[in-house]
């Protein structure tokens, strides 16, 4: 299509977009440091609203989602000061009981704050978190649980309004059964129950390590919680919590992502620390079945070696201690190069297979029917421009790029930056050929054709040994 000079002048200027350029074929070696767990940091920040004194959270990852949660907490009247990898949080004067829609809608974990706020103030207004790329993400279990704890909860024009009638404005302990072991609902209700009158029992609770981390954090503030990590959690309410200085657990999903990166890149041999091996049992078991050598080198250090051909394995995502849904996309990337047919069943979220199309653009052979993906191993992947659709899909595309022939350019990095701290720096320190670059994107969102070929990484990868 020819456009006139004046039309060209009227066009909005091209904008710049960050992308990752990855040249595949480089083995990984050395040691990588695992950051604090995103899904702990976010809920522990919410739980800090329970405490009327300043407290310190350590080992907090530097992530976009953590920044967003800090903004939300500030909007409620609390203060959040960042100091290296620590946060000083002070919710002594939270007055506001409602958070702004534009912030909450971007961060599902912020909805969990409804528990601490209504427990602390007797009233909370939180916008319903929108659905996201991976599913509808309802909050009915959170709402039903708060009602069981004695809160009146109305949903009006997308705002969840929870309030406790009566002079006391204090929640009352209850026995709550969760239809499904929802991580967020378990966390919201456990936080709410810490200040309730009497005892709360949560049955069919989520057992994820982040739930245990939250319980340990609340107990360090004086809460009385037993059974976290099992299906039944018992909380005895107290009147008030006190300050604490608490270190967040290492991120098991980031660790799992690096283990898979080691497995897919031939002749890799590196260690990860700190990790909690017990958080990675399912992932470790499946990696060994595929043919990667995964070992525990020290109480908080794991090692991955890839020297053998990869073979197909079936995966079914389940609540902890089953195979984590947050590792499904990354593992699928690995299985695209595993000989034979692998069947991946995603049972936790209804729309978490969107990375299939992008992996197939790289030469993978994956067919999807409902929540099942059948992956037929292929001899190689080819680098290509790809677009990330959600957080873990972006990690899967990086992993595929590390093994593909040629250069892969990954767009949609806002997803990746939500959940991975300096991923490209960490991978480059292990020997990967990966860089973050800016490309010109035309107003219609199409990258200028020069962007891919101009990558300084565009060099032949080392010959495979
Ligand atoms: C947490 O989300 C994590 N996020 C997710 O990690 C993780 O994938 C998920 O748990 C499962 O492990 C955070 O911790 C911030 P759920 P959450 O409630 O709590 C249904 C990542 O990539 N459900 O356990 O929202 C729900 O639809 C993110 O780091 C209800 O039906 O997950 C889903 O099908 C993605 N009603 C299932 O339960 C409810 O009230 C599990 O969801 C709540 C959930």
Short mmCIF file of C-alpha atoms and ligand atoms in Angstrom, two decimals:
data_model
loop_
_atom_site.label_atom_id
_atom_site.label_comp_id
_atom_site.label_asym_id
_atom_site.label_seq_id
_atom_site.Cartn_x
_atom_site.Cartn_y
_atom_site.Cartn_z
CA UNK A 1 0.00 0.00 0.00
CA UNK A 2 1.50 3.38 -1.05
CA UNK A 3 0.98 6.29 1.33
CA UNK A 4 1.58 9.94 0.49
CA UNK A 5 4.21 12.01 2.27
CA UNK A 6 1.52 13.97 4.09
CA UNK A 7 -0.22 10.74 5.15
CA UNK A 8 3.14 9.49 6.43
CA UNK A 9 3.64 12.71 8.37
CA UNK A 10 0.18 12.32 9.94
CA UNK A 11 0.97 8.77 11.10
CA UNK A 12 1.77 8.48 14.80
CA UNK A 13 5.50 7.82 15.36
CA UNK A 14 6.70 4.24 15.74
CA UNK A 15 7.09 3.29 19.38
CA UNK A 16 9.83 1.25 21.02
CA UNK A 17 9.14 -2.10 22.64
CA UNK A 18 11.43 -4.29 24.73
CA UNK A 19 12.06 -7.76 23.37
CA UNK A 20 14.32 -10.67 24.24
CA UNK A 21 16.59 -12.03 21.51
CA UNK A 22 17.79 -15.56 22.26
CA UNK A 23 20.29 -17.51 20.18
CA UNK A 24 19.84 -21.22 20.90
CA UNK A 25 22.40 -23.96 21.29
CA UNK A 26 24.54 -22.73 24.19
CA UNK A 27 25.07 -25.10 27.16
CA UNK A 28 24.55 -23.61 30.64
CA UNK A 29 27.07 -23.88 33.46
CA UNK A 30 27.96 -22.26 36.80
CA UNK A 31 25.58 -21.30 39.58
CA UNK A 32 22.38 -19.27 39.61
CA UNK A 33 20.78 -17.50 42.57
CA UNK A 34 17.07 -18.08 43.02
CA UNK A 35 15.02 -15.06 44.14
CA UNK A 36 12.35 -14.92 46.83
CA UNK A 37 8.99 -16.41 45.86
CA UNK A 38 6.67 -14.02 43.99
CA UNK A 39 3.55 -15.84 45.20
CA UNK A 40 4.75 -15.57 48.78
CA UNK A 41 5.91 -11.96 48.60
CA UNK A 42 2.55 -10.75 47.26
CA UNK A 43 0.41 -12.43 49.90
CA UNK A 44 2.81 -11.60 52.74
CA UNK A 45 2.62 -7.95 51.71
CA UNK A 46 -1.17 -8.22 51.94
CA UNK A 47 -0.86 -9.90 55.34
CA UNK A 48 1.24 -6.99 56.61
CA UNK A 49 -2.05 -5.05 56.70
CA UNK A 50 -3.02 -7.19 59.72
CA UNK A 51 -0.24 -5.63 61.81
CA UNK A 52 -0.48 -2.21 63.52
CA UNK A 53 3.30 -1.90 63.78
CA UNK A 54 6.13 -1.53 61.27
CA UNK A 55 7.55 -4.85 60.06
CA UNK A 56 10.31 -6.00 57.74
CA UNK A 57 10.06 -8.50 54.87
CA UNK A 58 13.36 -9.80 53.50
CA UNK A 59 14.33 -11.66 50.30
CA UNK A 60 11.62 -9.78 48.39
CA UNK A 61 12.04 -10.22 44.61
CA UNK A 62 12.30 -7.10 42.46
CA UNK A 63 9.23 -7.63 40.24
CA UNK A 64 6.56 -5.54 38.56
CA UNK A 65 3.86 -7.36 40.57
CA UNK A 66 5.61 -6.46 43.84
CA UNK A 67 5.67 -2.80 42.79
CA UNK A 68 1.96 -2.97 42.00
CA UNK A 69 1.13 -4.56 45.34
CA UNK A 70 3.14 -1.83 47.09
CA UNK A 71 1.06 0.82 45.27
CA UNK A 72 -2.15 -0.87 46.39
CA UNK A 73 -1.01 -1.06 50.00
CA UNK A 74 -0.02 2.62 49.89
CA UNK A 75 -3.47 3.47 48.46
CA UNK A 76 -4.95 1.96 51.64
CA UNK A 77 -2.93 4.33 53.82
CA UNK A 78 -0.02 2.08 54.73
CA UNK A 79 3.60 2.88 53.95
CA UNK A 80 5.99 0.67 51.99
CA UNK A 81 9.69 1.52 51.82
CA UNK A 82 12.07 -0.59 49.74
CA UNK A 83 15.63 -1.14 50.95
CA UNK A 84 17.65 -3.50 48.70
CA UNK A 85 15.77 -6.81 48.81
CA UNK A 86 13.80 -5.84 51.92
CA UNK A 87 10.53 -3.99 52.40
CA UNK A 88 9.60 -1.96 55.49
CA UNK A 89 5.81 -2.03 55.73
CA UNK A 90 3.81 0.04 58.19
CA UNK A 91 0.04 -0.39 58.32
CA UNK A 92 -0.40 1.33 61.69
CA UNK A 93 -2.71 3.93 60.15
CA UNK A 94 -4.68 2.22 57.43
CA UNK A 95 -7.88 4.23 57.12
CA UNK A 96 -8.97 3.58 53.58
CA UNK A 97 -10.86 0.34 53.23
CA UNK A 98 -11.09 0.36 49.44
CA UNK A 99 -8.41 -0.05 46.81
CA UNK A 100 -8.55 1.54 43.34
CA UNK A 101 -9.92 -0.60 40.49
CA UNK A 102 -7.14 0.21 38.03
CA UNK A 103 -4.54 -1.24 40.40
CA UNK A 104 -6.48 -4.29 41.64
CA UNK A 105 -7.61 -5.27 38.14
CA UNK A 106 -3.96 -5.72 37.13
CA UNK A 107 -3.03 -7.92 40.06
CA UNK A 108 -5.21 -10.78 41.24
CA UNK A 109 -3.21 -11.27 44.44
CA UNK A 110 -4.28 -7.81 45.59
CA UNK A 111 -7.82 -9.10 46.04
CA UNK A 112 -6.54 -11.36 48.81
CA UNK A 113 -6.05 -8.17 50.88
CA UNK A 114 -9.81 -8.13 51.47
CA UNK A 115 -9.23 -10.65 54.27
CA UNK A 116 -6.77 -8.61 56.32
CA UNK A 117 -8.63 -5.33 55.74
CA UNK A 118 -12.04 -6.59 56.88
CA UNK A 119 -10.39 -8.38 59.81
CA UNK A 120 -8.55 -5.21 60.86
CA UNK A 121 -11.15 -2.49 60.08
CA UNK A 122 -14.44 -4.41 60.05
CA UNK A 123 -15.07 -3.26 56.48
CA UNK A 124 -13.40 -3.64 53.08
CA UNK A 125 -14.25 -2.72 49.51
CA UNK A 126 -12.21 -4.47 46.83
CA UNK A 127 -12.86 -4.47 43.10
CA UNK A 128 -13.47 -7.93 41.70
CA UNK A 129 -10.19 -9.01 40.09
CA UNK A 130 -10.75 -9.46 36.39
CA UNK A 131 -10.23 -12.76 34.69
CA UNK A 132 -6.92 -13.11 32.93
CA UNK A 133 -5.26 -14.96 30.08
CA UNK A 134 -5.43 -18.30 31.89
CA UNK A 135 -9.02 -18.36 33.05
CA UNK A 136 -12.07 -16.73 34.65
CA UNK A 137 -10.42 -16.78 38.09
CA UNK A 138 -13.66 -16.46 40.20
CA UNK A 139 -13.52 -15.50 43.90
CA UNK A 140 -16.70 -17.25 45.08
CA UNK A 141 -14.77 -19.33 47.62
CA UNK A 142 -13.24 -16.18 49.12
CA UNK A 143 -16.70 -14.56 49.38
CA UNK A 144 -18.41 -17.63 50.85
CA UNK A 145 -15.63 -18.02 53.41
CA UNK A 146 -15.85 -14.38 54.53
CA UNK A 147 -19.62 -14.79 54.95
CA UNK A 148 -18.99 -17.89 57.07
CA UNK A 149 -16.71 -15.74 59.25
CA UNK A 150 -19.62 -13.37 59.89
CA UNK A 151 -19.05 -10.69 57.27
CA UNK A 152 -21.92 -9.37 55.17
CA UNK A 153 -20.62 -9.46 51.60
CA UNK A 154 -22.36 -7.72 48.70
CA UNK A 155 -21.09 -7.51 45.15
CA UNK A 156 -22.29 -4.35 43.47
CA UNK A 157 -21.07 -3.05 40.09
CA UNK A 158 -17.88 -5.07 40.32
CA UNK A 159 -17.03 -4.04 43.88
CA UNK A 160 -16.96 -6.63 46.66
CA UNK A 161 -18.13 -4.88 49.85
CA UNK A 162 -17.49 -6.88 53.02
CA UNK A 163 -18.49 -5.49 56.43
CA UNK A 164 -19.03 -6.75 59.94
CA UNK A 165 -22.19 -5.61 61.71
CA UNK A 166 -22.35 -4.74 65.39
CA UNK A 167 -20.30 -2.71 67.79
CA UNK A 168 -17.33 -5.07 67.89
CA UNK A 169 -16.85 -5.12 64.08
CA UNK A 170 -14.93 -8.36 64.68
CA UNK A 171 -15.17 -11.51 62.56
CA UNK A 172 -16.23 -14.76 64.25
CA UNK A 173 -14.36 -18.03 63.85
CA UNK A 174 -16.11 -20.71 61.77
CA UNK A 175 -15.66 -24.10 60.13
CA UNK A 176 -15.11 -23.58 56.39
CA UNK A 177 -14.96 -26.25 53.69
CA UNK A 178 -13.41 -25.19 50.37
CA UNK A 179 -14.99 -26.86 47.31
CA UNK A 180 -11.53 -26.86 45.74
CA UNK A 181 -8.14 -26.36 47.42
CA UNK A 182 -7.85 -22.76 46.23
CA UNK A 183 -4.51 -21.16 47.17
CA UNK A 184 -5.92 -17.64 47.24
CA UNK A 185 -9.08 -18.53 49.14
CA UNK A 186 -7.05 -20.46 51.73
CA UNK A 187 -4.77 -17.45 52.14
CA UNK A 188 -7.53 -14.83 52.28
CA UNK A 189 -9.51 -16.76 54.89
CA UNK A 190 -6.47 -17.74 56.97
CA UNK A 191 -5.47 -14.06 57.16
CA UNK A 192 -9.02 -12.98 58.07
CA UNK A 193 -9.27 -15.64 60.77
CA UNK A 194 -6.09 -14.55 62.59
CA UNK A 195 -7.99 -11.66 64.23
CA UNK A 196 -11.44 -13.30 64.44
CA UNK A 197 -13.17 -14.14 67.73
CA UNK A 198 -12.67 -17.85 68.43
CA UNK A 199 -11.43 -20.75 66.32
CA UNK A 200 -11.58 -21.19 62.53
CA UNK A 201 -11.07 -24.50 60.76
CA UNK A 202 -10.38 -24.45 57.01
CA UNK A 203 -10.98 -27.88 55.44
CA UNK A 204 -9.79 -28.96 51.99
CA UNK A 205 -7.23 -26.17 52.30
CA UNK A 206 -4.47 -25.62 49.72
CA UNK A 207 -1.15 -27.14 50.78
CA UNK A 208 1.18 -25.05 48.61
CA UNK A 209 4.51 -23.93 50.17
CA UNK A 210 3.37 -20.30 49.82
CA UNK A 211 0.42 -21.07 52.14
CA UNK A 212 2.88 -22.47 54.69
CA UNK A 213 5.11 -19.40 54.27
CA UNK A 214 2.11 -17.15 54.94
CA UNK A 215 1.18 -19.13 58.06
CA UNK A 216 4.77 -18.93 59.33
CA UNK A 217 4.83 -15.19 58.66
CA UNK A 218 1.52 -14.64 60.52
CA UNK A 219 2.74 -16.78 63.43
CA UNK A 220 5.91 -14.67 63.59
CA UNK A 221 3.51 -11.73 64.18
CA UNK A 222 1.79 -13.62 67.04
CA UNK A 223 -1.00 -15.38 65.15
CA UNK A 224 -2.00 -18.87 66.27
CA UNK A 225 -2.12 -21.19 63.22
CA UNK A 226 -1.74 -24.97 63.09
CA UNK A 227 -1.80 -27.44 60.18
CA UNK A 228 -0.61 -25.18 57.33
CA UNK A 229 0.68 -27.48 54.58
CA UNK A 230 -2.02 -30.05 55.30
CA UNK A 231 -5.65 -30.14 54.13
CA UNK A 232 -6.90 -28.85 57.50
CA UNK A 233 -5.73 -25.56 58.96
CA UNK A 234 -6.81 -24.40 62.45
CA UNK A 235 -6.58 -20.72 63.39
CA UNK A 236 -7.25 -19.43 66.92
CA UNK A 237 -8.06 -15.73 66.68
CA UNK A 238 -6.08 -13.14 68.67
CA UNK A 239 -6.81 -9.46 69.35
CA UNK A 240 -3.73 -7.94 67.79
CA UNK A 241 -0.52 -8.88 65.98
CA UNK A 242 2.95 -7.43 66.50
CA UNK A 243 6.02 -6.51 64.43
CA UNK A 244 8.28 -9.11 62.84
CA UNK A 245 11.34 -9.45 60.61
CA UNK A 246 10.72 -12.29 58.16
CA UNK A 247 12.56 -13.84 55.20
CA UNK A 248 10.51 -15.09 52.23
CA UNK A 249 11.01 -18.63 50.91
CA UNK A 250 12.87 -19.14 47.61
CA UNK A 251 10.74 -19.19 44.48
CA UNK A 252 10.09 -22.85 43.62
CA UNK A 253 8.66 -21.93 40.21
CA UNK A 254 11.69 -19.86 39.25
CA UNK A 255 13.88 -22.75 40.43
CA UNK A 256 11.81 -25.23 38.40
CA UNK A 257 12.09 -22.95 35.38
CA UNK A 258 15.88 -23.01 35.61
CA UNK A 259 15.90 -26.81 36.05
CA UNK A 260 13.91 -27.15 32.83
CA UNK A 261 16.24 -24.70 31.07
CA UNK A 262 19.14 -26.94 32.10
CA UNK A 263 17.36 -30.06 30.89
CA UNK A 264 16.56 -28.68 27.42
CA UNK A 265 20.04 -27.27 26.66
CA UNK A 266 22.39 -30.17 25.85
CA UNK A 267 25.58 -30.59 27.90
CA UNK A 268 24.42 -28.18 30.60
CA UNK A 269 25.65 -28.63 34.17
CA UNK A 270 24.86 -25.98 36.81
CA UNK A 271 23.58 -25.51 40.34
CA UNK A 272 20.75 -23.42 41.80
CA UNK A 273 20.63 -21.95 45.31
CA UNK A 274 18.81 -21.26 47.56
CA UNK A 275 16.09 -23.84 46.91
CA UNK A 276 13.86 -26.01 49.09
CA UNK A 277 14.07 -29.44 47.39
CA UNK A 278 10.87 -30.61 49.11
CA UNK A 279 9.02 -27.90 47.15
CA UNK A 280 10.16 -29.45 43.85
CA UNK A 281 9.55 -33.17 44.31
CA UNK A 282 7.02 -33.50 41.47
CA UNK A 283 9.13 -31.41 39.08
CA UNK A 284 12.32 -33.29 40.00
CA UNK A 285 10.59 -36.65 39.48
CA UNK A 286 9.30 -35.70 36.04
CA UNK A 287 12.65 -34.23 34.96
CA UNK A 288 14.37 -37.50 35.88
CA UNK A 289 11.73 -39.43 33.90
CA UNK A 290 12.49 -37.27 30.85
CA UNK A 291 16.19 -38.08 31.19
CA UNK A 292 17.69 -35.06 32.95
CA UNK A 293 20.00 -35.70 35.91
CA UNK A 294 18.68 -33.66 38.85
CA UNK A 295 20.38 -33.99 42.24
CA UNK A 296 20.36 -32.36 45.68
CA UNK A 297 23.92 -31.12 46.31
CA UNK A 298 23.29 -29.57 49.72
CA UNK A 299 20.24 -28.84 51.90
CA UNK A 300 19.45 -25.76 49.83
CA UNK A 301 21.24 -26.44 46.55
CA UNK A 302 20.21 -28.48 43.52
CA UNK A 303 22.16 -29.46 40.40
CA UNK A 304 20.93 -30.24 36.89
CA UNK A 305 22.97 -32.06 34.23
CA UNK A 306 21.74 -32.76 30.72
CA UNK A 307 23.72 -35.33 28.81
CA UNK A 308 21.20 -37.97 27.74
CA UNK A 309 18.53 -37.80 24.99
CA UNK A 310 15.12 -36.62 26.21
CA UNK A 311 12.19 -39.02 26.23
CA UNK A 312 8.44 -38.33 26.38
CA UNK A 313 6.56 -38.26 29.69
CA UNK A 314 2.92 -37.53 30.64
CA UNK A 315 2.09 -34.58 32.91
CA UNK A 316 -1.11 -33.80 34.82
CA UNK A 317 -1.23 -30.52 36.74
CA UNK A 318 -2.66 -30.83 40.26
CA UNK A 319 -2.75 -28.85 43.52
CA UNK A 320 0.40 -29.26 45.65
CA UNK A 321 2.04 -31.71 46.14
CA UNK A 322 1.02 -32.63 42.56
CA UNK A 323 2.76 -31.26 39.48
CA UNK A 324 2.35 -27.45 39.62
CA UNK A 325 0.24 -25.73 36.98
CA UNK A 326 2.77 -22.88 37.07
CA UNK A 327 5.36 -25.28 35.59
CA UNK A 328 3.15 -26.69 32.84
CA UNK A 329 4.13 -24.29 30.05
CA UNK A 330 7.85 -24.55 30.80
CA UNK A 331 7.70 -28.35 30.84
CA UNK A 332 5.76 -28.39 27.58
CA UNK A 333 8.65 -26.54 25.92
CA UNK A 334 10.97 -29.31 27.13
CA UNK A 335 8.65 -32.06 25.88
CA UNK A 336 8.61 -30.60 22.35
CA UNK A 337 12.13 -32.03 22.00
CA UNK A 338 11.50 -35.25 23.96
CA UNK A 339 11.33 -38.36 21.78
CA UNK A 340 7.85 -39.91 21.62
CA UNK A 341 4.38 -38.63 22.50
CA UNK A 342 3.75 -36.75 25.76
CA UNK A 343 0.23 -36.04 27.05
CA UNK A 344 -0.17 -32.88 29.14
CA UNK A 345 -3.44 -32.45 31.06
CA UNK A 346 -4.09 -29.01 32.58
CA UNK A 347 -6.63 -29.59 35.38
CA UNK A 348 -6.29 -26.35 37.39
CA UNK A 349 -7.04 -23.55 34.90
CA UNK A 350 -9.39 -23.68 31.95
CA UNK A 351 -7.32 -21.67 29.48
CA UNK A 352 -3.66 -22.30 30.19
CA UNK A 353 -2.55 -23.78 26.86
CA UNK A 354 -2.16 -20.58 24.88
CA UNK A 355 1.60 -21.06 24.55
CA UNK A 356 0.96 -24.03 22.22
CA UNK A 357 0.44 -21.85 19.13
CA UNK A 358 3.73 -20.00 19.71
CA UNK A 359 5.69 -23.20 20.34
CA UNK A 360 4.25 -24.65 17.13
CA UNK A 361 5.50 -21.55 15.28
CA UNK A 362 8.97 -22.69 16.37
CA UNK A 363 8.46 -26.09 14.79
CA UNK A 364 6.93 -28.00 17.70
CA UNK A 365 4.24 -30.60 16.98
CA UNK A 366 1.51 -30.06 19.56
CA UNK A 367 -2.20 -30.74 19.22
CA UNK A 368 -4.79 -29.52 21.73
CA UNK A 369 -8.23 -30.90 22.54
CA UNK A 370 -9.94 -29.21 25.47
CA UNK A 371 -7.51 -29.10 28.38
CA UNK A 372 -5.27 -31.80 26.94
CA UNK A 373 -2.20 -31.21 24.77
CA UNK A 374 -0.47 -34.06 22.91
CA UNK A 375 3.17 -33.22 22.24
CA UNK A 376 5.03 -35.28 19.62
CA UNK A 377 8.77 -34.80 20.07
CA UNK A 378 10.59 -33.27 17.07
CA UNK A 379 14.36 -33.36 16.36
CA UNK A 380 14.79 -29.59 16.63
CA UNK A 381 13.03 -26.26 17.08
CA UNK A 382 13.70 -23.22 14.88
CA UNK A 383 14.11 -19.71 16.23
CA UNK A 384 11.22 -17.40 15.32
CA UNK A 385 9.54 -14.16 16.41
CA UNK A 386 7.00 -15.18 19.10
CA UNK A 387 4.55 -13.40 21.41
CA UNK A 388 4.10 -14.26 25.08
CA UNK A 389 0.47 -14.56 26.21
CA UNK A 390 0.96 -14.85 29.99
CA UNK A 391 3.64 -15.05 32.64
CA UNK A 392 4.57 -18.73 32.48
CA UNK A 393 4.08 -18.89 28.70
CA UNK A 394 6.78 -16.20 28.38
CA UNK A 395 9.15 -18.39 30.41
CA UNK A 396 8.31 -21.35 28.18
CA UNK A 397 9.24 -19.35 25.06
CA UNK A 398 12.58 -18.36 26.60
CA UNK A 399 13.27 -22.02 27.37
CA UNK A 400 12.36 -23.05 23.81
CA UNK A 401 14.59 -20.26 22.45
CA UNK A 402 17.56 -21.55 24.48
CA UNK A 403 17.36 -24.86 22.57
CA UNK A 404 16.16 -23.68 19.14
CA UNK A 405 18.38 -23.38 16.08
CA UNK A 406 18.90 -19.69 15.31
CA UNK A 407 17.46 -16.60 16.96
CA UNK A 408 14.12 -16.36 18.75
CA UNK A 409 12.68 -12.92 19.41
CA UNK A 410 10.17 -12.81 22.26
CA UNK A 411 7.67 -9.98 22.59
CA UNK A 412 5.19 -9.39 25.41
CA UNK A 413 7.88 -9.02 28.06
CA UNK A 414 5.49 -7.24 30.43
CA UNK A 415 4.25 -10.74 31.25
CA UNK A 416 7.75 -12.05 31.99
CA UNK A 417 8.71 -9.04 34.11
CA UNK A 418 5.75 -9.67 36.42
CA UNK A 419 7.25 -12.88 37.77
CA UNK A 420 10.95 -13.24 36.95
CA UNK A 421 13.71 -11.07 38.37
CA UNK A 422 16.47 -10.34 35.81
CA UNK A 423 15.87 -13.65 34.03
CA UNK A 424 18.02 -12.76 31.03
CA UNK A 425 20.91 -11.62 33.25
CA UNK A 426 20.78 -14.84 35.24
CA UNK A 427 20.68 -16.96 32.08
CA UNK A 428 23.49 -14.95 30.45
CA UNK A 429 25.64 -15.52 33.54
CA UNK A 430 25.09 -19.24 32.97
CA UNK A 431 26.34 -18.94 29.38
CA UNK A 432 23.13 -18.37 27.43
CA UNK A 433 23.24 -16.05 24.43
CA UNK A 434 20.33 -13.77 25.34
CA UNK A 435 19.83 -10.01 25.35
CA UNK A 436 17.05 -7.52 25.96
CA UNK A 437 16.72 -5.05 23.11
CA UNK A 438 14.35 -2.33 21.94
CA UNK A 439 12.63 -2.58 18.59
CA UNK A 440 10.55 -0.10 16.65
CA UNK A 441 6.91 -1.10 16.60
CA UNK A 442 4.63 0.48 14.01
CA UNK A 443 1.37 2.01 15.26
CA UNK A 444 -0.46 -1.18 14.22
CA UNK A 445 1.76 -3.20 16.55
CA UNK A 446 3.81 -4.86 13.82
CA UNK A 447 7.52 -4.89 14.49
CA UNK A 448 9.61 -3.26 11.80
CA UNK A 449 11.15 -6.00 9.64
CA UNK A 450 14.69 -4.80 10.42
CA UNK A 451 14.24 -5.50 14.15
CA UNK A 452 14.94 -9.23 14.07
CA UNK A 453 17.87 -9.23 11.67
CA UNK A 454 19.66 -6.38 13.49
CA UNK A 455 20.23 -8.38 16.64
CA UNK A 456 23.93 -8.37 17.58
CA UNK A 457 23.27 -11.91 18.75
CA UNK A 458 22.57 -12.97 15.21
CA UNK A 459 25.62 -15.20 15.06
CA UNK A 460 25.89 -18.90 14.35
CA UNK A 461 25.38 -20.94 17.53
CA UNK A 462 28.19 -23.29 18.56
CA UNK A 463 28.12 -26.62 16.81
CA UNK A 464 26.40 -29.20 19.02
CA UNK A 465 28.98 -31.58 20.54
C1 LIG B 1 -2.46 -18.86 42.91
O1 LIG B 1 -3.51 -18.29 42.16
C2 LIG B 1 -1.18 -18.39 42.25
N1 LIG B 1 -1.12 -16.93 42.29
C3 LIG B 1 -1.15 -18.86 40.79
O2 LIG B 1 0.12 -18.47 40.25
C4 LIG B 1 -1.23 -20.38 40.78
O3 LIG B 1 -1.25 -20.83 39.44
C5 LIG B 1 -2.49 -20.84 41.51
O4 LIG B 1 -2.51 -20.30 42.85
C6 LIG B 1 -2.60 -22.35 41.60
O5 LIG B 1 -1.48 -22.87 42.24
C7 LIG B 1 -0.76 -16.32 43.43
O6 LIG B 1 -0.50 -16.94 44.44
C8 LIG B 1 -0.68 -14.81 43.39
P1 LIG B 1 -6.46 -20.83 42.96
P2 LIG B 1 -5.04 -18.38 42.73
O7 LIG B 1 -7.44 -20.02 43.73
O8 LIG B 1 -5.02 -18.33 44.21
C9 LIG B 1 -10.63 -21.91 41.08
C10 LIG B 1 1.57 -17.61 38.59
O9 LIG B 1 1.82 -17.94 37.43
N2 LIG B 1 -11.23 -20.99 42.06
O10 LIG B 1 -5.71 -21.91 43.66
O11 LIG B 1 -5.86 -17.43 42.01
C11 LIG B 1 -9.83 -21.17 40.03
O12 LIG B 1 -10.66 -20.71 39.00
C12 LIG B 1 0.14 -17.58 39.10
O13 LIG B 1 2.45 -17.30 39.43
C13 LIG B 1 -12.61 -20.92 42.16
O14 LIG B 1 -13.34 -21.60 41.44
O15 LIG B 1 -5.41 -19.86 42.26
C14 LIG B 1 -8.86 -22.22 39.54
O16 LIG B 1 -9.50 -23.00 38.56
C15 LIG B 1 -0.86 -17.96 38.02
N3 LIG B 1 -13.15 -20.06 43.07
C16 LIG B 1 -8.61 -23.07 40.79
O17 LIG B 1 -9.65 -22.73 41.72
C17 LIG B 1 -12.38 -19.29 43.89
O18 LIG B 1 -12.95 -18.54 44.72
C18 LIG B 1 -7.29 -22.81 41.47
O19 LIG B 1 -7.21 -21.41 41.67
C19 LIG B 1 -10.98 -19.37 43.77
C20 LIG B 1 -10.42 -20.23 42.85
#
